[in-house]
Amino acid sequence: MAVKTAIIDKALSEGRTVLTEIESKELIKQAGIDVSDTRLATSREEAISVARQLGFPVVLKIASPDVVHKSDAGGVKLGLRTAKQVGKAHDDMLATISQKFPQAVVQGVSVQKMARPGVEVIIGMSKDAQFGPVLMFGLGGILVEILKDVSFRIVPLTGRDAAEMIREIKGYPLLEGYRGQEPVDVANLEGILLKLSEFVEHHPEIKELDLNPVFAYGNGAVAVDARVILEEGK
Ligand code: ADP
Ligand code: MG
């Protein structure tokens, strides 16, 4: 059964298939997955006041459906500790983006708390022409980009699928607490995969979904970036 959501309806009614980070996180949150609390600011002053509300340090990111790879574009500023740093990051970021992407529609900046470091994992969904929605799991950073150390399962996932797809990647020992690091809460990651499987099953309009990265901790995990692409007519 397809379930309607306001975020998806709004984007499609505006003729948009790319959700912003803020919209994507809102949607993911509705699936019961923890995301870093992220708010839109439409001016320098608002960015500073949102940062004060959230508490320092914060992260600023460009909020534009036309800038998909935010850090490549100079659209991510991490670890901002003061109002002054936030104000400067805001102005610098908007200047860089308007120079590099003069056509981009910019909504403003997203402001979020700097999440404490964890093991970076990525979780994604794409649609296979034959099998339909497929979930992907992998470790973040170079392990995914260079080594393509990822696993896949077809939606809907069983509990066993979720357990297996995490354990079969080559980098799994990193999640078990490699070299004295705290072991990651793998049961929580399994839960995220199962929640996502159920969510995409009920939302056929979602064409692609990326949580990249999710910071995995000894207790829980939080998605600090999210990207959802929709398809029309579903
Ligand atoms: P991109 O669009 O380039 O993928 P991200 O939102 O993923 O942008 O940000 C780039 C990197 O910055 C992430 O891979 C992560 O390491 C770091 N990062 C992003 N958001 C946060 C956050 N809230 N707390 C801590 N680190 C973050
Ligand atoms: Mg990212």
mmCIF file of C-alpha atoms and ligand atoms in Angstrom:
data_model
loop_
_atom_site.group_PDB
_atom_site.id
_atom_site.type_symbol
_atom_site.label_atom_id
_atom_site.label_comp_id
_atom_site.label_asym_id
_atom_site.label_seq_id
_atom_site.Cartn_x
_atom_site.Cartn_y
_atom_site.Cartn_z
ATOM 1 C CA MET A 1 0.000 0.000 0.000
ATOM 2 C CA ALA A 2 1.356 3.411 -0.969
ATOM 3 C CA VAL A 3 1.370 6.009 1.812
ATOM 4 C CA LYS A 4 1.141 9.693 0.925
ATOM 5 C CA THR A 5 3.401 12.211 2.579
ATOM 6 C CA ALA A 6 3.222 15.995 2.423
ATOM 7 C CA ILE A 7 6.930 16.383 1.640
ATOM 8 C CA ILE A 8 6.755 14.132 -1.426
ATOM 9 C CA ASP A 9 3.481 15.662 -2.628
ATOM 10 C CA LYS A 10 4.803 19.201 -2.268
ATOM 11 C CA ALA A 11 7.979 18.511 -4.243
ATOM 12 C CA LEU A 12 6.163 16.705 -7.052
ATOM 13 C CA SER A 13 3.469 19.397 -7.266
ATOM 14 C CA GLU A 14 6.275 21.925 -7.738
ATOM 15 C CA GLY A 15 7.720 19.763 -10.496
ATOM 16 C CA ARG A 16 10.777 18.820 -8.420
ATOM 17 C CA THR A 17 12.190 15.309 -8.161
ATOM 18 C CA VAL A 18 15.250 16.163 -6.051
ATOM 19 C CA LEU A 19 14.547 16.734 -2.362
ATOM 20 C CA THR A 20 16.862 19.013 -0.403
ATOM 21 C CA GLU A 21 18.879 17.684 2.526
ATOM 22 C CA ILE A 22 16.342 19.178 4.940
ATOM 23 C CA GLU A 23 13.355 17.587 3.187
ATOM 24 C CA SER A 24 15.193 14.285 2.817
ATOM 25 C CA LYS A 25 16.063 14.201 6.528
ATOM 26 C CA GLU A 26 12.479 15.050 7.470
ATOM 27 C CA LEU A 27 11.291 12.107 5.387
ATOM 28 C CA ILE A 28 13.901 9.748 6.845
ATOM 29 C CA LYS A 29 12.878 10.842 10.325
ATOM 30 C CA GLN A 30 9.312 9.815 9.498
ATOM 31 C CA ALA A 31 10.695 6.355 8.763
ATOM 32 C CA GLY A 32 11.842 6.243 12.404
ATOM 33 C CA ILE A 33 15.535 6.768 11.668
ATOM 34 C CA ASP A 34 17.611 9.248 13.710
ATOM 35 C CA VAL A 35 18.907 12.237 11.756
ATOM 36 C CA SER A 36 20.919 15.237 12.966
ATOM 37 C CA ASP A 37 18.492 18.016 13.830
ATOM 38 C CA THR A 38 18.690 20.287 10.768
ATOM 39 C CA ARG A 39 16.999 23.630 10.109
ATOM 40 C CA LEU A 40 16.823 26.040 7.197
ATOM 41 C CA ALA A 41 18.107 29.598 7.616
ATOM 42 C CA THR A 42 17.410 32.165 4.917
ATOM 43 C CA SER A 43 19.777 34.932 6.067
ATOM 44 C CA ARG A 44 23.085 35.429 7.877
ATOM 45 C CA GLU A 45 21.238 36.619 11.008
ATOM 46 C CA GLU A 46 18.926 33.609 10.967
ATOM 47 C CA ALA A 47 21.860 31.211 10.531
ATOM 48 C CA ILE A 48 23.443 32.710 13.646
ATOM 49 C CA SER A 49 20.243 32.587 15.691
ATOM 50 C CA VAL A 50 19.548 28.962 14.680
ATOM 51 C CA ALA A 51 23.153 28.076 15.606
ATOM 52 C CA ARG A 52 22.629 29.665 19.047
ATOM 53 C CA GLN A 53 19.410 27.676 19.527
ATOM 54 C CA LEU A 54 21.046 24.385 18.531
ATOM 55 C CA GLY A 55 24.278 25.072 20.446
ATOM 56 C CA PHE A 56 27.828 25.253 19.081
ATOM 57 C CA PRO A 57 29.695 23.752 17.290
ATOM 58 C CA VAL A 58 27.484 23.657 14.195
ATOM 59 C CA VAL A 59 27.708 22.756 10.508
ATOM 60 C CA LEU A 60 26.448 24.947 7.649
ATOM 61 C CA LYS A 61 25.503 23.454 4.283
ATOM 62 C CA ILE A 62 24.139 24.951 1.109
ATOM 63 C CA ALA A 63 20.401 24.287 0.741
ATOM 64 C CA SER A 64 19.711 24.046 -2.975
ATOM 65 C CA PRO A 65 18.053 21.332 -5.062
ATOM 66 C CA ASP A 66 20.589 22.244 -7.766
ATOM 67 C CA VAL A 67 23.671 21.477 -5.649
ATOM 68 C CA VAL A 68 23.639 17.736 -5.048
ATOM 69 C CA HIS A 69 27.294 17.195 -4.072
ATOM 70 C CA LYS A 70 27.568 19.910 -1.471
ATOM 71 C CA SER A 71 31.182 19.568 -0.299
ATOM 72 C CA ASP A 72 32.574 19.369 -3.854
ATOM 73 C CA ALA A 73 30.895 22.722 -4.468
ATOM 74 C CA GLY A 74 32.268 24.401 -1.325
ATOM 75 C CA GLY A 75 28.847 24.020 0.272
ATOM 76 C CA VAL A 76 29.775 22.365 3.607
ATOM 77 C CA LYS A 77 31.470 24.151 6.530
ATOM 78 C CA LEU A 78 32.155 21.966 9.572
ATOM 79 C CA GLY A 79 32.941 22.698 13.202
ATOM 80 C CA LEU A 80 31.802 26.342 13.457
ATOM 81 C CA ARG A 81 32.270 27.416 17.077
ATOM 82 C CA THR A 82 31.146 31.042 17.285
ATOM 83 C CA ALA A 83 28.478 33.372 15.868
ATOM 84 C CA LYS A 84 31.224 35.175 13.960
ATOM 85 C CA GLN A 85 32.415 31.954 12.310
ATOM 86 C CA VAL A 86 28.830 31.102 11.349
ATOM 87 C CA GLY A 87 28.286 34.538 9.811
ATOM 88 C CA LYS A 88 31.493 34.331 7.785
ATOM 89 C CA ALA A 89 30.826 30.742 6.678
ATOM 90 C CA HIS A 90 27.336 31.787 5.522
ATOM 91 C CA ASP A 91 28.605 34.701 3.417
ATOM 92 C CA ASP A 92 31.585 32.786 1.985
ATOM 93 C CA MET A 93 29.408 29.811 1.060
ATOM 94 C CA LEU A 94 26.756 31.869 -0.730
ATOM 95 C CA ALA A 95 29.467 33.771 -2.625
ATOM 96 C CA THR A 96 31.195 30.541 -3.727
ATOM 97 C CA ILE A 97 27.951 28.909 -4.838
ATOM 98 C CA SER A 98 26.714 31.932 -6.771
ATOM 99 C CA GLN A 99 30.074 32.018 -8.558
ATOM 100 C CA LYS A 100 30.212 28.291 -9.351
ATOM 101 C CA PHE A 101 26.494 27.741 -9.968
ATOM 102 C CA PRO A 102 25.033 31.062 -11.114
ATOM 103 C CA GLN A 103 21.801 29.305 -12.184
ATOM 104 C CA ALA A 104 21.226 27.436 -8.896
ATOM 105 C CA VAL A 105 18.049 28.136 -6.936
ATOM 106 C CA VAL A 106 19.334 28.624 -3.385
ATOM 107 C CA GLN A 107 16.831 28.303 -0.516
ATOM 108 C CA GLY A 108 19.372 29.353 2.082
ATOM 109 C CA VAL A 109 21.663 27.281 4.300
ATOM 110 C CA SER A 110 20.964 24.307 6.494
ATOM 111 C CA VAL A 111 22.225 24.607 10.046
ATOM 112 C CA GLN A 112 22.853 21.521 12.145
ATOM 113 C CA LYS A 113 24.781 20.461 15.195
ATOM 114 C CA MET A 114 28.218 19.014 14.628
ATOM 115 C CA ALA A 115 27.690 15.311 15.365
ATOM 116 C CA ARG A 116 30.327 13.558 17.461
ATOM 117 C CA PRO A 117 32.591 11.316 15.364
ATOM 118 C CA GLY A 118 31.508 7.743 14.765
ATOM 119 C CA VAL A 119 32.207 5.003 12.244
ATOM 120 C CA GLU A 120 30.914 6.356 8.912
ATOM 121 C CA VAL A 121 28.616 3.986 7.059
ATOM 122 C CA ILE A 122 26.435 4.530 4.035
ATOM 123 C CA ILE A 123 22.991 3.135 3.428
ATOM 124 C CA GLY A 124 21.240 3.559 0.116
ATOM 125 C CA MET A 125 18.319 2.465 -2.018
ATOM 126 C CA SER A 126 18.130 2.328 -5.773
ATOM 127 C CA LYS A 127 15.748 0.649 -8.188
ATOM 128 C CA ASP A 128 16.853 -2.237 -10.311
ATOM 129 C CA ALA A 129 15.009 -2.674 -13.622
ATOM 130 C CA GLN A 130 14.427 -6.346 -12.832
ATOM 131 C CA PHE A 131 14.302 -6.601 -9.036
ATOM 132 C CA GLY A 132 12.792 -3.243 -8.085
ATOM 133 C CA PRO A 133 13.999 -1.501 -4.910
ATOM 134 C CA VAL A 134 17.362 -2.759 -3.634
ATOM 135 C CA LEU A 135 19.090 -1.651 -0.429
ATOM 136 C CA MET A 136 22.829 -1.109 -0.198
ATOM 137 C CA PHE A 137 25.091 -1.067 2.856
ATOM 138 C CA GLY A 138 28.760 -0.119 3.062
ATOM 139 C CA LEU A 139 31.391 1.682 5.070
ATOM 140 C CA GLY A 140 31.807 5.392 4.306
ATOM 141 C CA GLY A 141 34.702 7.281 2.804
ATOM 142 C CA ILE A 142 37.399 5.616 0.713
ATOM 143 C CA LEU A 143 36.176 2.098 1.485
ATOM 144 C CA VAL A 144 33.117 2.779 -0.612
ATOM 145 C CA GLU A 145 34.623 5.169 -3.148
ATOM 146 C CA ILE A 146 37.717 3.166 -4.023
ATOM 147 C CA LEU A 147 37.170 -0.385 -2.827
ATOM 148 C CA LYS A 148 33.415 -0.598 -3.568
ATOM 149 C CA ASP A 149 33.049 -2.690 -0.423
ATOM 150 C CA VAL A 150 29.252 -2.792 -0.365
ATOM 151 C CA SER A 151 26.454 -5.353 -0.084
ATOM 152 C CA PHE A 152 22.961 -5.430 -1.588
ATOM 153 C CA ARG A 153 19.599 -7.025 -0.779
ATOM 154 C CA ILE A 154 16.247 -6.858 -2.514
ATOM 155 C CA VAL A 155 13.348 -5.109 -0.718
ATOM 156 C CA PRO A 156 11.534 -6.299 1.379
ATOM 157 C CA LEU A 157 14.411 -7.293 3.654
ATOM 158 C CA THR A 158 14.074 -10.012 6.262
ATOM 159 C CA GLY A 159 15.853 -9.704 9.603
ATOM 160 C CA ARG A 160 18.294 -12.267 8.337
ATOM 161 C CA ASP A 161 19.001 -10.216 5.173
ATOM 162 C CA ALA A 162 19.801 -7.173 7.313
ATOM 163 C CA ALA A 163 22.119 -9.145 9.593
ATOM 164 C CA GLU A 164 23.911 -10.774 6.659
ATOM 165 C CA MET A 165 24.387 -7.700 4.497
ATOM 166 C CA ILE A 166 26.204 -5.899 7.322
ATOM 167 C CA ARG A 167 28.413 -8.877 8.155
ATOM 168 C CA GLU A 168 29.400 -9.744 4.592
ATOM 169 C CA ILE A 169 31.270 -6.531 3.757
ATOM 170 C CA LYS A 170 35.063 -6.895 3.969
ATOM 171 C CA GLY A 171 35.314 -3.941 6.330
ATOM 172 C CA TYR A 172 33.032 -5.590 8.925
ATOM 173 C CA PRO A 173 35.877 -5.913 11.496
ATOM 174 C CA LEU A 174 35.896 -2.096 11.657
ATOM 175 C CA LEU A 175 32.371 -2.283 13.078
ATOM 176 C CA GLU A 176 33.371 -4.865 15.669
ATOM 177 C CA GLY A 177 35.791 -2.451 17.321
ATOM 178 C CA TYR A 178 39.047 -2.582 15.428
ATOM 179 C CA ARG A 179 42.238 -1.728 17.386
ATOM 180 C CA GLY A 180 40.594 -0.780 20.635
ATOM 181 C CA GLN A 181 37.803 1.283 19.109
ATOM 182 C CA GLU A 182 34.352 0.983 20.622
ATOM 183 C CA PRO A 183 32.280 -1.688 18.840
ATOM 184 C CA VAL A 184 29.394 -0.290 16.831
ATOM 185 C CA ASP A 185 25.760 -0.990 17.714
ATOM 186 C CA VAL A 186 25.175 -3.394 14.816
ATOM 187 C CA ALA A 187 21.650 -4.264 15.984
ATOM 188 C CA ASN A 188 20.751 -0.597 15.530
ATOM 189 C CA LEU A 189 22.128 -0.621 11.955
ATOM 190 C CA GLU A 190 20.056 -3.727 11.217
ATOM 191 C CA GLY A 191 17.037 -1.823 12.529
ATOM 192 C CA ILE A 192 17.751 1.098 10.191
ATOM 193 C CA LEU A 193 17.930 -1.241 7.181
ATOM 194 C CA LEU A 194 14.626 -2.863 8.123
ATOM 195 C CA LYS A 195 12.887 0.482 8.717
ATOM 196 C CA LEU A 196 14.147 1.766 5.385
ATOM 197 C CA SER A 197 13.037 -1.386 3.593
ATOM 198 C CA GLU A 198 9.531 -0.967 4.961
ATOM 199 C CA PHE A 199 9.520 2.754 4.186
ATOM 200 C CA VAL A 200 10.518 2.416 0.531
ATOM 201 C CA GLU A 201 8.029 -0.414 0.097
ATOM 202 C CA HIS A 202 5.251 1.988 1.054
ATOM 203 C CA HIS A 203 6.639 4.931 -0.966
ATOM 204 C CA PRO A 204 6.972 3.852 -4.577
ATOM 205 C CA GLU A 205 7.608 7.514 -5.563
ATOM 206 C CA ILE A 206 11.107 7.242 -4.056
ATOM 207 C CA LYS A 207 13.478 6.446 -6.881
ATOM 208 C CA GLU A 208 16.775 6.755 -5.021
ATOM 209 C CA LEU A 209 17.746 7.343 -1.431
ATOM 210 C CA ASP A 210 21.162 7.904 0.125
ATOM 211 C CA LEU A 211 22.143 8.249 3.758
ATOM 212 C CA ASN A 212 25.763 9.215 3.293
ATOM 213 C CA PRO A 213 27.143 9.226 5.855
ATOM 214 C CA VAL A 214 25.452 7.690 8.868
ATOM 215 C CA PHE A 215 27.640 7.997 11.991
ATOM 216 C CA ALA A 216 27.438 4.682 13.834
ATOM 217 C CA TYR A 217 28.125 4.662 17.579
ATOM 218 C CA GLY A 218 28.433 2.162 20.396
ATOM 219 C CA ASN A 219 24.838 3.069 21.101
ATOM 220 C CA GLY A 220 22.678 4.142 18.165
ATOM 221 C CA ALA A 221 23.507 5.925 14.930
ATOM 222 C CA VAL A 222 22.602 9.220 13.271
ATOM 223 C CA ALA A 223 22.311 10.169 9.592
ATOM 224 C CA VAL A 224 24.143 13.481 9.038
ATOM 225 C CA ASP A 225 23.400 13.717 5.306
ATOM 226 C CA ALA A 226 20.454 12.468 3.267
ATOM 227 C CA ARG A 227 19.407 12.703 -0.357
ATOM 228 C CA VAL A 228 16.151 11.513 -1.861
ATOM 229 C CA ILE A 229 15.250 11.472 -5.559
ATOM 230 C CA LEU A 230 11.641 10.972 -6.604
ATOM 231 C CA GLU A 231 10.023 9.697 -9.747
ATOM 232 C CA GLU A 232 6.755 10.955 -11.081
ATOM 233 C CA GLY A 233 3.668 8.958 -11.950
ATOM 234 C CA LYS A 234 4.014 6.298 -9.223
HETATM 235 P P1 ADP B 1 27.907 16.039 0.546
HETATM 236 O O1 ADP B 1 26.745 16.653 -0.180
HETATM 237 O O2 ADP B 1 29.213 16.516 0.004
HETATM 238 O O3 ADP B 1 27.803 14.543 0.607
HETATM 239 P P2 ADP B 1 27.671 15.970 3.482
HETATM 240 O O4 ADP B 1 26.463 16.558 4.106
HETATM 241 O O5 ADP B 1 27.739 14.476 3.421
HETATM 242 O O6 ADP B 1 27.848 16.628 2.033
HETATM 243 O O7 ADP B 1 28.933 16.516 4.262
HETATM 244 C C1 ADP B 1 30.255 16.141 3.918
HETATM 245 C C2 ADP B 1 30.961 15.469 5.095
HETATM 246 O O8 ADP B 1 30.957 16.332 6.215
HETATM 247 C C3 ADP B 1 30.285 14.189 5.585
HETATM 248 O O9 ADP B 1 30.734 13.067 4.875
HETATM 249 C C4 ADP B 1 30.680 14.139 7.045
HETATM 250 O O10 ADP B 1 31.953 13.522 7.223
HETATM 251 C C5 ADP B 1 30.786 15.606 7.427
HETATM 252 N N1 ADP B 1 29.539 16.054 8.089
HETATM 253 C C6 ADP B 1 28.397 16.436 7.468
HETATM 254 N N2 ADP B 1 27.442 16.785 8.369
HETATM 255 C C7 ADP B 1 27.987 16.631 9.589
HETATM 256 C C8 ADP B 1 27.505 16.827 10.931
HETATM 257 N N3 ADP B 1 26.261 17.266 11.193
HETATM 258 N N4 ADP B 1 28.360 16.539 11.942
HETATM 259 C C9 ADP B 1 29.624 16.110 11.706
HETATM 260 N N5 ADP B 1 30.130 15.902 10.478
HETATM 261 C C10 ADP B 1 29.337 16.156 9.416
HETATM 262 MG MG MG B 2 27.073 13.192 1.921
#
